[in-house]
Amino acid sequence: MDMGLQGRWALVCAASKGLGRGCAEALAAEGVNVVITARGDEALQATAAAIRAAYPGVEVRTVAGDITTAEGRAAALAACPQVDILVNNAGGPPPGDFRQWGRDEWIAALDANMLTPIELIKATVDGMTARGFGRIVNITSGAVKAPIDVLGLSNGARSGLTGFVAGIARQSAIAGRNVTINNLLPGAFDTERLQKTMAAGAAKTGASADEMAAKRRTGIPAQRFGTAAEFGAICAMLCSAQAGYLTGQNILLDGGAYPGTF
Ligand code: NAD
């Protein structure tokens, strides 16, 4: 199916690795020019080179910087001629006990996983509505739907974003102008972050990282972790011309791990 995205521009945040990279690659495969960001330039350049080699017809621009800062966001926005598609993403907050978190930890989590996406939506949504096309996808977490106790910073900050998005996505000045805003909720995806989480869990329990991973996999009905490529494919689908009637939704990608009917 032609997704009708040829020649569009996407800003994909935090995209040198993992889920962000999966989204950038899937969009590039649809002929979308991409601006990708990450903090470290080396991995970012390697990813850009791989996307250019795989999809020579698209333009790939890179912006090295911290997307959770005003400067990082300004640089990312300046690099994108027009943001038709915005994929909001940043690193997730660390696990821990809420008794140990003070204001600084909370502000960092809110900056990364709530306020940065809101700032980027604010900076881009009016241009989208003026042009009559826009797709915003926020990478959040399955923890928004089924909270994970040690990830309280993530549960809290991402739920704040989710509530905000639920309100603005339904504004007729936005939805009525062919601009959609949806959240993609990853369950367990085989990325560097997941591997680090496994290694940390293994260090605590004395089990090996492989044993931890095997145990986690068996708890997922699909019996495996998701891949960044399949995450990216769903992101591209949400961004397609055909998906204009799909807005304000929270889409869980978890291989069936969430046990509820809805
Ligand atoms: P990852 O660690 O594999 O990749 C993260 C990417 O983001 C890297 O390219 C990194 O350079 C970039 N990045 C991180 N912080 C940044 C910042 N401040 N500014 C710019 N770039 C930044 O992580 P991932 O697994 O792809 O996860 C992406 C998001 O999804 C995270 O917020 C994570 O918490 C969330 N998530 C992941 C999973 C999973 O199973 N992988 C599950 C639930 C939620």
GROMACS .gro file of C-alpha atoms and ligand atoms in nm:
model
  306
    1MET     CA    1   0.000   0.000   0.000
    2ASP     CA    2   0.131   0.346  -0.089
    3MET     CA    3   0.114   0.542   0.235
    4GLY     CA    4   0.102   0.876   0.054
    5LEU     CA    5   0.402   1.020   0.236
    6GLN     CA    6   0.651   1.069  -0.048
    7GLY     CA    7   0.842   1.396  -0.008
    8ARG     CA    8   0.711   1.478   0.341
    9TRP     CA    9   0.949   1.591   0.615
   10ALA     CA   10   0.969   1.421   0.955
   11LEU     CA   11   1.145   1.524   1.271
   12VAL     CA   12   1.226   1.203   1.458
   13CYS     CA   13   1.370   1.270   1.804
   14ALA     CA   14   1.618   1.042   1.979
   15ALA     CA   15   1.666   0.830   1.669
   16SER     CA   16   2.025   0.705   1.653
   17LYS     CA   17   1.921   0.375   1.811
   18GLY     CA   18   1.625   0.167   1.916
   19LEU     CA   19   1.263   0.262   1.860
   20GLY     CA   20   1.336   0.613   1.731
   21ARG     CA   21   1.570   0.471   1.468
   22GLY     CA   22   1.307   0.212   1.373
   23CYS     CA   23   1.058   0.494   1.312
   24ALA     CA   24   1.307   0.699   1.107
   25GLU     CA   25   1.391   0.398   0.890
   26ALA     CA   26   1.027   0.305   0.830
   27LEU     CA   27   0.942   0.664   0.735
   28ALA     CA   28   1.244   0.689   0.502
   29ALA     CA   29   1.126   0.366   0.337
   30GLU     CA   30   0.805   0.554   0.252
   31GLY     CA   31   1.000   0.835   0.087
   32VAL     CA   32   0.991   1.071   0.385
   33ASN     CA   33   1.290   1.304   0.435
   34VAL     CA   34   1.403   1.279   0.795
   35VAL     CA   35   1.577   1.494   1.052
   36ILE     CA   36   1.710   1.262   1.319
   37THR     CA   37   1.848   1.368   1.656
   38ALA     CA   38   2.048   1.210   1.936
   39ARG     CA   39   2.290   1.329   2.201
   40GLY     CA   40   2.599   1.152   2.070
   41ASP     CA   41   2.711   1.239   1.716
   42GLU     CA   42   2.897   0.916   1.634
   43ALA     CA   43   2.603   0.677   1.650
   44LEU     CA   44   2.385   0.943   1.489
   45GLN     CA   45   2.615   0.974   1.184
   46ALA     CA   46   2.633   0.595   1.150
   47THR     CA   47   2.253   0.571   1.153
   48ALA     CA   48   2.220   0.855   0.903
   49ALA     CA   49   2.468   0.683   0.671
   50ALA     CA   50   2.276   0.355   0.695
   51ILE     CA   51   1.945   0.526   0.612
   52ARG     CA   52   2.099   0.716   0.319
   53ALA     CA   53   2.247   0.393   0.182
   54ALA     CA   54   1.918   0.205   0.214
   55TYR     CA   55   1.695   0.486   0.082
   56PRO     CA   56   1.904   0.705  -0.150
   57GLY     CA   57   1.600   0.903  -0.264
   58VAL     CA   58   1.543   1.070   0.072
   59GLU     CA   59   1.729   1.350   0.247
   60VAL     CA   60   1.862   1.268   0.592
   61ARG     CA   61   1.972   1.548   0.823
   62THR     CA   62   2.126   1.503   1.167
   63VAL     CA   63   2.119   1.718   1.477
   64ALA     CA   64   2.339   1.616   1.770
   65GLY     CA   65   2.201   1.757   2.094
   66ASP     CA   66   1.987   1.694   2.397
   67ILE     CA   67   1.624   1.716   2.287
   68THR     CA   68   1.517   1.779   2.648
   69THR     CA   69   1.683   2.124   2.639
   70ALA     CA   70   1.551   2.438   2.472
   71GLU     CA   71   1.871   2.460   2.261
   72GLY     CA   72   1.842   2.098   2.151
   73ARG     CA   73   1.483   2.149   2.043
   74ALA     CA   74   1.558   2.477   1.863
   75ALA     CA   75   1.840   2.313   1.665
   76ALA     CA   76   1.621   2.015   1.572
   77LEU     CA   77   1.338   2.240   1.454
   78ALA     CA   78   1.575   2.466   1.260
   79ALA     CA   79   1.707   2.167   1.064
   80CYS     CA   80   1.363   2.063   0.937
   81PRO     CA   81   1.228   2.276   0.648
   82GLN     CA   82   0.874   2.194   0.756
   83VAL     CA   83   0.759   1.944   1.012
   84ASP     CA   84   0.486   1.733   0.851
   85ILE     CA   85   0.551   1.444   1.088
   86LEU     CA   86   0.679   1.471   1.445
   87VAL     CA   87   0.792   1.164   1.635
   88ASN     CA   88   0.850   1.255   1.998
   89ASN     CA   89   1.100   1.038   2.182
   90ALA     CA   90   1.373   1.064   2.447
   91GLY     CA   91   1.545   0.834   2.691
   92GLY     CA   92   1.329   0.693   2.969
   93PRO     CA   93   1.381   0.785   3.335
   94PRO     CA   94   1.576   0.548   3.563
   95PRO     CA   95   1.403   0.293   3.786
   96GLY     CA   96   1.404   0.331   4.163
   97ASP     CA   97   1.211   0.379   4.486
   98PHE     CA   98   0.990   0.688   4.495
   99ARG     CA   99   1.116   0.768   4.846
  100GLN     CA  100   1.455   0.845   4.694
  101TRP     CA  101   1.328   1.086   4.428
  102GLY     CA  102   1.329   1.457   4.496
  103ARG     CA  103   1.224   1.755   4.290
  104ASP     CA  104   1.531   1.733   4.062
  105GLU     CA  105   1.458   1.373   3.960
  106TRP     CA  106   1.094   1.456   3.894
  107ILE     CA  107   1.175   1.767   3.692
  108ALA     CA  108   1.422   1.569   3.478
  109ALA     CA  109   1.158   1.302   3.408
  110LEU     CA  110   0.892   1.562   3.332
  111ASP     CA  111   1.131   1.752   3.103
  112ALA     CA  112   1.219   1.441   2.904
  113ASN     CA  113   0.890   1.255   2.886
  114MET     CA  114   0.622   1.522   2.917
  115LEU     CA  115   0.735   1.881   2.864
  116THR     CA  116   0.968   1.821   2.568
  117PRO     CA  117   0.697   1.654   2.357
  118ILE     CA  118   0.453   1.929   2.458
  119GLU     CA  119   0.702   2.201   2.355
  120LEU     CA  120   0.763   2.032   2.020
  121ILE     CA  121   0.391   1.991   1.958
  122LYS     CA  122   0.345   2.360   2.043
  123ALA     CA  123   0.619   2.456   1.797
  124THR     CA  124   0.486   2.249   1.506
  125VAL     CA  125   0.111   2.195   1.529
  126ASP     CA  126   0.000   2.534   1.396
  127GLY     CA  127   0.211   2.491   1.081
  128MET     CA  128   0.054   2.150   1.033
  129THR     CA  129  -0.300   2.281   1.068
  130ALA     CA  130  -0.224   2.570   0.832
  131ARG     CA  131  -0.102   2.321   0.567
  132GLY     CA  132  -0.387   2.075   0.630
  133PHE     CA  133  -0.167   1.777   0.709
  134GLY     CA  134   0.018   1.667   1.020
  135ARG     CA  135   0.098   1.349   1.207
  136ILE     CA  136   0.234   1.349   1.560
  137VAL     CA  137   0.336   1.024   1.725
  138ASN     CA  138   0.458   1.021   2.084
  139ILE     CA  139   0.660   0.720   2.194
  140THR     CA  140   0.543   0.664   2.552
  141SER     CA  141   0.531   0.325   2.727
  142GLY     CA  142   0.310   0.031   2.811
  143ALA     CA  143   0.367   0.154   3.169
  144VAL     CA  144   0.105   0.425   3.102
  145LYS     CA  145  -0.159   0.151   3.077
  146ALA     CA  146  -0.013  -0.101   3.322
  147PRO     CA  147   0.220   0.083   3.561
  148ILE     CA  148   0.553  -0.077   3.654
  149ASP     CA  149   0.624  -0.010   4.022
  150VAL     CA  150   0.998   0.067   3.993
  151LEU     CA  151   0.934   0.301   3.700
  152GLY     CA  152   0.730   0.555   3.895
  153LEU     CA  153   0.902   0.850   3.724
  154SER     CA  154   0.803   0.708   3.386
  155ASN     CA  155   0.449   0.614   3.497
  156GLY     CA  156   0.391   0.965   3.627
  157ALA     CA  157   0.558   1.180   3.361
  158ARG     CA  158   0.422   0.986   3.065
  159SER     CA  159   0.070   0.981   3.210
  160GLY     CA  160   0.086   1.360   3.223
  161LEU     CA  161   0.169   1.371   2.852
  162THR     CA  162  -0.106   1.119   2.778
  163GLY     CA  163  -0.369   1.332   2.952
  164PHE     CA  164  -0.254   1.645   2.773
  165VAL     CA  165  -0.258   1.475   2.432
  166ALA     CA  166  -0.604   1.331   2.493
  167GLY     CA  167  -0.732   1.687   2.524
  168ILE     CA  168  -0.558   1.862   2.237
  169ALA     CA  169  -0.591   1.580   1.982
  170ARG     CA  170  -0.968   1.630   2.005
  171GLN     CA  171  -0.967   2.002   1.936
  172SER     CA  172  -1.155   2.058   1.612
  173ALA     CA  173  -0.897   2.321   1.514
  174ILE     CA  174  -0.647   2.032   1.509
  175ALA     CA  175  -0.839   1.714   1.423
  176GLY     CA  176  -1.054   1.909   1.176
  177ARG     CA  177  -0.741   2.010   0.983
  178ASN     CA  178  -0.614   1.657   0.915
  179VAL     CA  179  -0.365   1.670   1.202
  180THR     CA  180  -0.358   1.362   1.421
  181ILE     CA  181  -0.184   1.305   1.753
  182ASN     CA  182  -0.142   0.952   1.885
  183ASN     CA  183   0.072   0.771   2.138
  184LEU     CA  184   0.254   0.445   2.072
  185LEU     CA  185   0.302   0.239   2.388
  186PRO     CA  186   0.591  -0.009   2.364
  187GLY     CA  187   0.592  -0.321   2.574
  188ALA     CA  188   0.924  -0.510   2.566
  189PHE     CA  189   1.132  -0.428   2.255
  190ASP     CA  190   1.477  -0.564   2.190
  191THR     CA  191   1.679  -0.241   2.210
  192GLU     CA  192   1.987  -0.126   2.397
  193ARG     CA  193   1.765   0.006   2.674
  194LEU     CA  194   1.599  -0.333   2.725
  195GLN     CA  195   1.938  -0.507   2.724
  196LYS     CA  196   2.066  -0.266   2.990
  197THR     CA  197   1.753  -0.321   3.202
  198MET     CA  198   1.809  -0.699   3.176
  199ALA     CA  199   2.173  -0.665   3.274
  200ALA     CA  200   2.080  -0.448   3.575
  201GLY     CA  201   1.813  -0.699   3.682
  202ALA     CA  202   2.061  -0.984   3.641
  203ALA     CA  203   2.320  -0.807   3.856
  204LYS     CA  204   2.062  -0.770   4.135
  205THR     CA  205   1.929  -1.126   4.132
  206GLY     CA  206   2.243  -1.321   4.048
  207ALA     CA  207   2.081  -1.470   3.736
  208SER     CA  208   2.246  -1.420   3.398
  209ALA     CA  209   2.111  -1.159   3.155
  210ASP     CA  210   2.014  -1.445   2.919
  211GLU     CA  211   1.815  -1.616   3.195
  212MET     CA  212   1.641  -1.289   3.276
  213ALA     CA  213   1.555  -1.236   2.910
  214ALA     CA  214   1.426  -1.591   2.867
  215LYS     CA  215   1.202  -1.552   3.174
  216ARG     CA  216   1.067  -1.222   3.050
  217ARG     CA  217   0.996  -1.365   2.703
  218THR     CA  218   0.790  -1.652   2.839
  219GLY     CA  219   0.563  -1.398   3.012
  220ILE     CA  220   0.474  -1.245   2.673
  221PRO     CA  221   0.208  -1.431   2.473
  222ALA     CA  222   0.408  -1.368   2.153
  223GLN     CA  223   0.701  -1.543   2.332
  224ARG     CA  224   0.950  -1.287   2.208
  225PHE     CA  225   1.052  -0.924   2.228
  226GLY     CA  226   0.938  -0.680   1.963
  227THR     CA  227   1.179  -0.538   1.707
  228ALA     CA  228   1.247  -0.174   1.632
  229ALA     CA  229   1.154  -0.244   1.269
  230GLU     CA  230   0.803  -0.359   1.358
  231PHE     CA  231   0.761  -0.065   1.594
  232GLY     CA  232   0.868   0.169   1.312
  233ALA     CA  233   0.625   0.008   1.069
  234ILE     CA  234   0.330   0.085   1.298
  235CYS     CA  235   0.458   0.440   1.343
  236ALA     CA  236   0.471   0.485   0.963
  237MET     CA  237   0.119   0.347   0.937
  238LEU     CA  238  -0.005   0.603   1.192
  239CYS     CA  239   0.163   0.873   0.984
  240SER     CA  240   0.011   0.757   0.656
  241ALA     CA  241  -0.229   0.966   0.452
  242GLN     CA  242  -0.488   0.691   0.512
  243ALA     CA  243  -0.472   0.730   0.894
  244GLY     CA  244  -0.631   1.076   0.908
  245TYR     CA  245  -0.934   0.951   1.105
  246LEU     CA  246  -0.723   0.787   1.376
  247THR     CA  247  -0.644   1.039   1.649
  248GLY     CA  248  -0.617   1.072   2.026
  249GLN     CA  249  -0.542   0.702   2.065
  250ASN     CA  250  -0.302   0.505   2.283
  251ILE     CA  251  -0.180   0.206   2.086
  252LEU     CA  252  -0.016  -0.070   2.281
  253LEU     CA  253   0.249  -0.280   2.103
  254ASP     CA  254   0.333  -0.555   2.348
  255GLY     CA  255   0.289  -0.898   2.188
  256GLY     CA  256  -0.027  -0.950   2.394
  257ALA     CA  257   0.137  -0.891   2.734
  258TYR     CA  258  -0.136  -0.661   2.868
  259PRO     CA  259  -0.396  -0.901   3.009
  260GLY     CA  260  -0.713  -0.690   2.984
  261THR     CA  261  -0.995  -0.706   2.728
  262PHE     CA  262  -0.961  -0.334   2.651
  263NAD     P1  263   1.746   0.314   2.337
  263NAD     O1  264   1.827   0.341   2.459
  263NAD     O2  265   1.771   0.189   2.262
  263NAD     O3  266   1.758   0.437   2.235
  263NAD     C1  267   1.736   0.566   2.280
  263NAD     C2  268   1.774   0.666   2.172
  263NAD     O4  269   1.740   0.794   2.223
  263NAD     C3  270   1.920   0.671   2.140
  263NAD     O5  271   1.935   0.704   2.003
  263NAD     C4  272   1.972   0.787   2.226
  263NAD     O6  273   2.086   0.849   2.173
  263NAD     C5  274   1.853   0.881   2.219
  263NAD     N1  275   1.837   0.972   2.331
  263NAD     C6  276   1.817   0.940   2.460
  263NAD     N2  277   1.801   1.051   2.534
  263NAD     C7  278   1.810   1.156   2.447
  263NAD     C8  279   1.801   1.297   2.462
  263NAD     N3  280   1.782   1.353   2.582
  263NAD     N4  281   1.814   1.375   2.352
  263NAD     C9  282   1.834   1.320   2.231
  263NAD     N5  283   1.843   1.187   2.211
  263NAD    C10  284   1.831   1.107   2.318
  263NAD     O7  285   1.594   0.324   2.389
  263NAD     P2  286   1.460   0.261   2.326
  263NAD     O8  287   1.444   0.124   2.379
  263NAD     O9  288   1.455   0.285   2.182
  263NAD    O10  289   1.348   0.349   2.401
  263NAD    C11  290   1.292   0.466   2.347
  263NAD    C12  291   1.187   0.516   2.446
  263NAD    O11  292   1.087   0.416   2.463
  263NAD    C13  293   1.244   0.544   2.585
  263NAD    O12  294   1.180   0.656   2.642
  263NAD    C14  295   1.208   0.418   2.662
  263NAD    O13  296   1.198   0.441   2.800
  263NAD    C15  297   1.073   0.386   2.600
  263NAD     N6  298   1.039   0.244   2.617
  263NAD    C16  299   1.115   0.145   2.564
  263NAD    C17  300   1.078   0.012   2.585
  263NAD    C18  301   1.160  -0.102   2.529
  263NAD    O14  302   1.127  -0.218   2.555
  263NAD     N7  303   1.263  -0.080   2.453
  263NAD    C19  304   0.963  -0.018   2.659
  263NAD    C20  305   0.887   0.085   2.710
  263NAD    C21  306   0.926   0.216   2.688
   0.00000   0.00000   0.00000
